[in-house]
Amino acid sequence: RVIDGLLRSELPSSLACRCLPAEYSSHYLAGPKRPIIDVTYEAYEHATRDVGQASTRHVKHLIFSYSFRIRESEWNEKTEGQCMSGMPCRLLELAGYRRSFCFRSVEQGGFTAPGLIEDREGARDVNGILRPAPPFWAGSDGKAPARSEDSLLVSGTRRVELLPSNFVVLNDWMIIPCNVQVWTYIPHEPQPPTFRFPIFQSVVDK
């Protein structure tokens, strides 16, 4: 009862997932000389009466990352720690894009980063990660935010929508949910690397 009382006061959320009384008592009162004690859960039924099952999380928006944010640490920093597990995937050639070093960033003195280019003739498959958009990203109506309110938008890029059917998920136990919108960010004006905007080795290594 003492243990039950402590758990109830200190870890109330544990009530929904704790062992049944018989299991619980045998774990804490093991041994040949264990005392005869009432191990019924006097508080268990009362405390868990209003506990509901965990609700299903419905994803409405996925973000396709193919550059820096493909790394969980980079994405976690951008999303203020509200990072959810992603799905390794491949954007198929039929989507009409190819990956190239074409995005000029003014950070760190200026460099050229990978970006997607719309190119029907030279389109290629592009590997990346699909992640649920962070909770704060969508508007109050659940729709994608306006450009001026898009917290993931980087200067010099624009947001485009991609068809879920143009993706192949690389882990066969993962699937893209139904009725979901997929977004990504591409350079507004793709430009090749120059001496002023070189390709950093650290970017290649990522």
CSV table of C-alpha atoms in Angstrom, one decimal:
chain,number,residue,atom,x,y,z
A,1,ARG,CA,0.0,0.0,0.0
A,2,VAL,CA,2.9,2.3,0.8
A,3,ILE,CA,4.4,1.7,-2.7
A,4,ASP,CA,1.0,2.1,-4.3
A,5,GLY,CA,0.5,5.4,-2.5
A,6,LEU,CA,3.9,6.7,-3.5
A,7,LEU,CA,3.4,5.8,-7.1
A,8,ARG,CA,-0.1,7.4,-7.1
A,9,SER,CA,1.2,10.7,-5.8
A,10,GLU,CA,4.5,10.9,-7.6
A,11,LEU,CA,3.8,9.1,-10.9
A,12,PRO,CA,0.0,9.3,-11.5
A,13,SER,CA,0.5,8.6,-15.2
A,14,SER,CA,1.9,5.2,-14.4
A,15,LEU,CA,-1.5,3.9,-13.2
A,16,ALA,CA,-2.6,3.1,-16.8
A,17,CYS,CA,0.4,0.9,-17.5
A,18,ARG,CA,1.4,-0.7,-14.2
A,19,CYS,CA,1.4,-4.5,-13.5
A,20,LEU,CA,-1.7,-6.3,-12.2
A,21,PRO,CA,-1.8,-6.7,-8.4
A,22,ALA,CA,-0.4,-10.3,-8.5
A,23,GLU,CA,2.5,-9.4,-10.7
A,24,TYR,CA,3.1,-6.2,-8.7
A,25,SER,CA,3.2,-8.0,-5.4
A,26,SER,CA,5.4,-10.9,-6.5
A,27,HIS,CA,8.0,-8.4,-7.8
A,28,TYR,CA,8.3,-6.3,-4.6
A,29,LEU,CA,7.6,-9.0,-2.1
A,30,ALA,CA,9.7,-11.8,-3.4
A,31,GLY,CA,11.4,-14.3,-1.1
A,32,PRO,CA,10.6,-17.2,1.2
A,33,LYS,CA,9.9,-15.0,4.2
A,34,ARG,CA,7.7,-12.4,2.6
A,35,PRO,CA,5.0,-11.2,4.9
A,36,ILE,CA,1.3,-11.9,4.5
A,37,ILE,CA,0.0,-8.6,3.3
A,38,ASP,CA,-3.0,-7.3,1.6
A,39,VAL,CA,-1.7,-6.3,-1.9
A,40,THR,CA,-5.1,-5.4,-3.5
A,41,TYR,CA,-5.1,-2.1,-5.4
A,42,GLU,CA,-7.6,-0.1,-3.3
A,43,ALA,CA,-6.8,3.0,-5.4
A,44,TYR,CA,-6.2,1.4,-8.7
A,45,GLU,CA,-9.8,1.2,-10.1
A,46,HIS,CA,-10.7,4.6,-8.7
A,47,ALA,CA,-7.6,6.3,-10.1
A,48,THR,CA,-7.8,4.7,-13.6
A,49,ARG,CA,-11.6,5.1,-14.0
A,50,ASP,CA,-11.2,8.2,-16.2
A,51,VAL,CA,-8.0,7.2,-17.9
A,52,GLY,CA,-8.6,6.8,-21.7
A,53,GLN,CA,-6.6,5.1,-24.3
A,54,ALA,CA,-3.9,7.0,-26.0
A,55,SER,CA,-5.4,8.9,-29.0
A,56,THR,CA,-4.2,8.3,-32.5
A,57,ARG,CA,-2.0,11.0,-34.0
A,58,HIS,CA,-3.3,12.1,-37.3
A,59,VAL,CA,-0.7,13.6,-39.6
A,60,LYS,CA,-1.9,16.2,-42.2
A,61,HIS,CA,1.4,17.5,-43.5
A,62,LEU,CA,4.7,15.9,-44.2
A,63,ILE,CA,8.0,17.7,-45.0
A,64,PHE,CA,10.4,16.2,-47.4
A,65,SER,CA,14.0,16.8,-46.4
A,66,TYR,CA,16.9,16.1,-48.8
A,67,SER,CA,19.7,18.5,-47.7
A,68,PHE,CA,20.8,19.7,-44.2
A,69,ARG,CA,17.6,18.9,-42.5
A,70,ILE,CA,17.9,15.2,-43.5
A,71,ARG,CA,19.9,14.9,-40.3
A,72,GLU,CA,17.8,14.6,-37.2
A,73,SER,CA,20.0,17.0,-35.2
A,74,GLU,CA,19.6,19.7,-37.9
A,75,TRP,CA,15.8,19.2,-38.1
A,76,ASN,CA,15.5,19.1,-34.3
A,77,GLU,CA,17.2,22.5,-34.0
A,78,LYS,CA,14.9,24.0,-36.7
A,79,THR,CA,11.7,22.6,-35.1
A,80,GLU,CA,12.5,23.8,-31.6
A,81,GLY,CA,13.0,20.2,-30.3
A,82,GLN,CA,9.6,19.0,-31.6
A,83,CYS,CA,11.1,16.4,-33.8
A,84,MET,CA,9.2,13.3,-34.8
A,85,SER,CA,10.6,10.1,-36.3
A,86,GLY,CA,11.0,10.3,-40.1
A,87,MET,CA,10.6,7.8,-42.9
A,88,PRO,CA,13.6,7.2,-45.2
A,89,CYS,CA,12.2,7.6,-48.7
A,90,ARG,CA,12.9,8.2,-52.4
A,91,LEU,CA,11.3,11.0,-54.5
A,92,LEU,CA,10.9,9.3,-57.8
A,93,GLU,CA,12.2,10.6,-61.1
A,94,LEU,CA,8.6,11.0,-62.4
A,95,ALA,CA,8.1,13.9,-60.0
A,96,GLY,CA,10.3,16.0,-62.3
A,97,TYR,CA,13.1,17.1,-60.0
A,98,ARG,CA,16.8,16.5,-59.6
A,99,ARG,CA,19.1,17.3,-56.7
A,100,SER,CA,22.0,19.7,-57.4
A,101,PHE,CA,24.3,22.1,-55.6
A,102,CYS,CA,22.3,25.1,-56.6
A,103,PHE,CA,21.2,27.0,-53.5
A,104,ARG,CA,23.4,29.9,-52.5
A,105,SER,CA,23.4,30.5,-48.8
A,106,VAL,CA,24.8,33.7,-47.2
A,107,GLU,CA,25.6,31.9,-44.0
A,108,GLN,CA,29.2,31.3,-42.9
A,109,GLY,CA,30.4,33.8,-45.5
A,110,GLY,CA,28.5,32.3,-48.4
A,111,PHE,CA,28.4,28.8,-49.8
A,112,THR,CA,26.4,26.7,-52.2
A,113,ALA,CA,24.1,24.0,-50.7
A,114,PRO,CA,22.1,21.2,-52.3
A,115,GLY,CA,18.7,22.1,-53.7
A,116,LEU,CA,16.0,20.6,-55.9
A,117,ILE,CA,15.6,21.8,-59.5
A,118,GLU,CA,12.5,21.3,-61.6
A,119,ASP,CA,13.9,19.5,-64.6
A,120,ARG,CA,11.6,17.2,-66.5
A,121,GLU,CA,14.3,16.2,-69.0
A,122,GLY,CA,17.0,15.5,-66.5
A,123,ALA,CA,15.0,14.4,-63.5
A,124,ARG,CA,16.5,11.8,-61.2
A,125,ASP,CA,15.4,9.9,-58.1
A,126,VAL,CA,16.2,11.8,-54.9
A,127,ASN,CA,16.7,10.2,-51.5
A,128,GLY,CA,15.6,11.9,-48.4
A,129,ILE,CA,13.4,11.8,-45.3
A,130,LEU,CA,9.7,12.4,-44.8
A,131,ARG,CA,8.8,13.9,-41.4
A,132,PRO,CA,5.6,15.1,-39.9
A,133,ALA,CA,5.4,18.9,-39.9
A,134,PRO,CA,5.9,20.2,-36.3
A,135,PRO,CA,2.7,21.1,-34.4
A,136,PHE,CA,3.4,24.8,-34.6
A,137,TRP,CA,3.8,24.9,-38.4
A,138,ALA,CA,0.2,24.6,-39.6
A,139,GLY,CA,-2.3,27.3,-39.2
A,140,SER,CA,-5.2,27.2,-36.7
A,141,ASP,CA,-7.4,25.8,-39.5
A,142,GLY,CA,-4.9,22.9,-40.0
A,143,LYS,CA,-3.9,24.1,-43.4
A,144,ALA,CA,-0.3,24.9,-44.6
A,145,PRO,CA,0.7,28.4,-43.4
A,146,ALA,CA,1.0,31.4,-45.7
A,147,ARG,CA,4.5,32.2,-47.0
A,148,SER,CA,4.8,35.1,-44.5
A,149,GLU,CA,4.0,32.8,-41.6
A,150,ASP,CA,6.0,29.7,-42.7
A,151,SER,CA,8.5,29.1,-39.9
A,152,LEU,CA,10.5,26.6,-41.9
A,153,LEU,CA,10.9,28.8,-45.0
A,154,VAL,CA,14.5,29.9,-45.5
A,155,SER,CA,15.4,33.1,-47.4
A,156,GLY,CA,15.8,32.4,-51.1
A,157,THR,CA,13.6,29.3,-51.1
A,158,ARG,CA,10.0,28.6,-51.8
A,159,ARG,CA,7.6,25.9,-50.7
A,160,VAL,CA,6.2,23.4,-53.3
A,161,GLU,CA,3.7,20.6,-52.9
A,162,LEU,CA,4.7,17.1,-54.0
A,163,LEU,CA,2.4,14.1,-54.7
A,164,PRO,CA,2.5,11.4,-52.1
A,165,SER,CA,2.3,8.9,-55.0
A,166,ASN,CA,5.7,10.1,-56.2
A,167,PHE,CA,7.4,8.7,-53.1
A,168,VAL,CA,8.7,5.2,-52.3
A,169,VAL,CA,9.2,4.6,-48.5
A,170,LEU,CA,12.4,2.6,-48.0
A,171,ASN,CA,11.3,0.8,-44.8
A,172,ASP,CA,8.5,-1.6,-45.7
A,173,TRP,CA,6.9,-1.3,-42.3
A,174,MET,CA,6.2,2.4,-42.8
A,175,ILE,CA,3.6,3.9,-45.0
A,176,ILE,CA,2.6,7.4,-46.0
A,177,PRO,CA,-0.8,8.2,-44.4
A,178,CYS,CA,-3.9,8.7,-46.5
A,179,ASN,CA,-5.1,12.3,-47.2
A,180,VAL,CA,-1.8,13.8,-46.3
A,181,GLN,CA,0.0,16.7,-48.1
A,182,VAL,CA,3.7,16.6,-48.8
A,183,TRP,CA,5.8,19.7,-48.9
A,184,THR,CA,9.4,20.6,-49.6
A,185,TYR,CA,11.5,23.7,-50.0
A,186,ILE,CA,13.5,24.4,-53.2
A,187,PRO,CA,15.7,27.4,-54.3
A,188,HIS,CA,13.7,30.3,-55.7
A,189,GLU,CA,16.5,30.9,-58.2
A,190,PRO,CA,18.8,27.9,-58.6
A,191,GLN,CA,22.4,29.0,-59.3
A,192,PRO,CA,25.7,27.0,-59.7
A,193,PRO,CA,28.6,27.2,-57.3
A,194,THR,CA,31.1,30.0,-57.8
A,195,PHE,CA,34.4,31.2,-56.1
A,196,ARG,CA,32.2,33.5,-54.0
A,197,PHE,CA,29.8,30.7,-53.2
A,198,PRO,CA,31.8,27.5,-53.1
A,199,ILE,CA,30.9,24.0,-52.0
A,200,PHE,CA,32.1,23.4,-48.5
A,201,GLN,CA,33.6,19.9,-47.8
A,202,SER,CA,31.6,19.9,-44.6
A,203,VAL,CA,28.4,20.2,-46.6
A,204,VAL,CA,29.4,17.3,-48.9
A,205,ASP,CA,30.2,15.2,-45.8
A,206,LYS,CA,26.6,15.8,-44.5
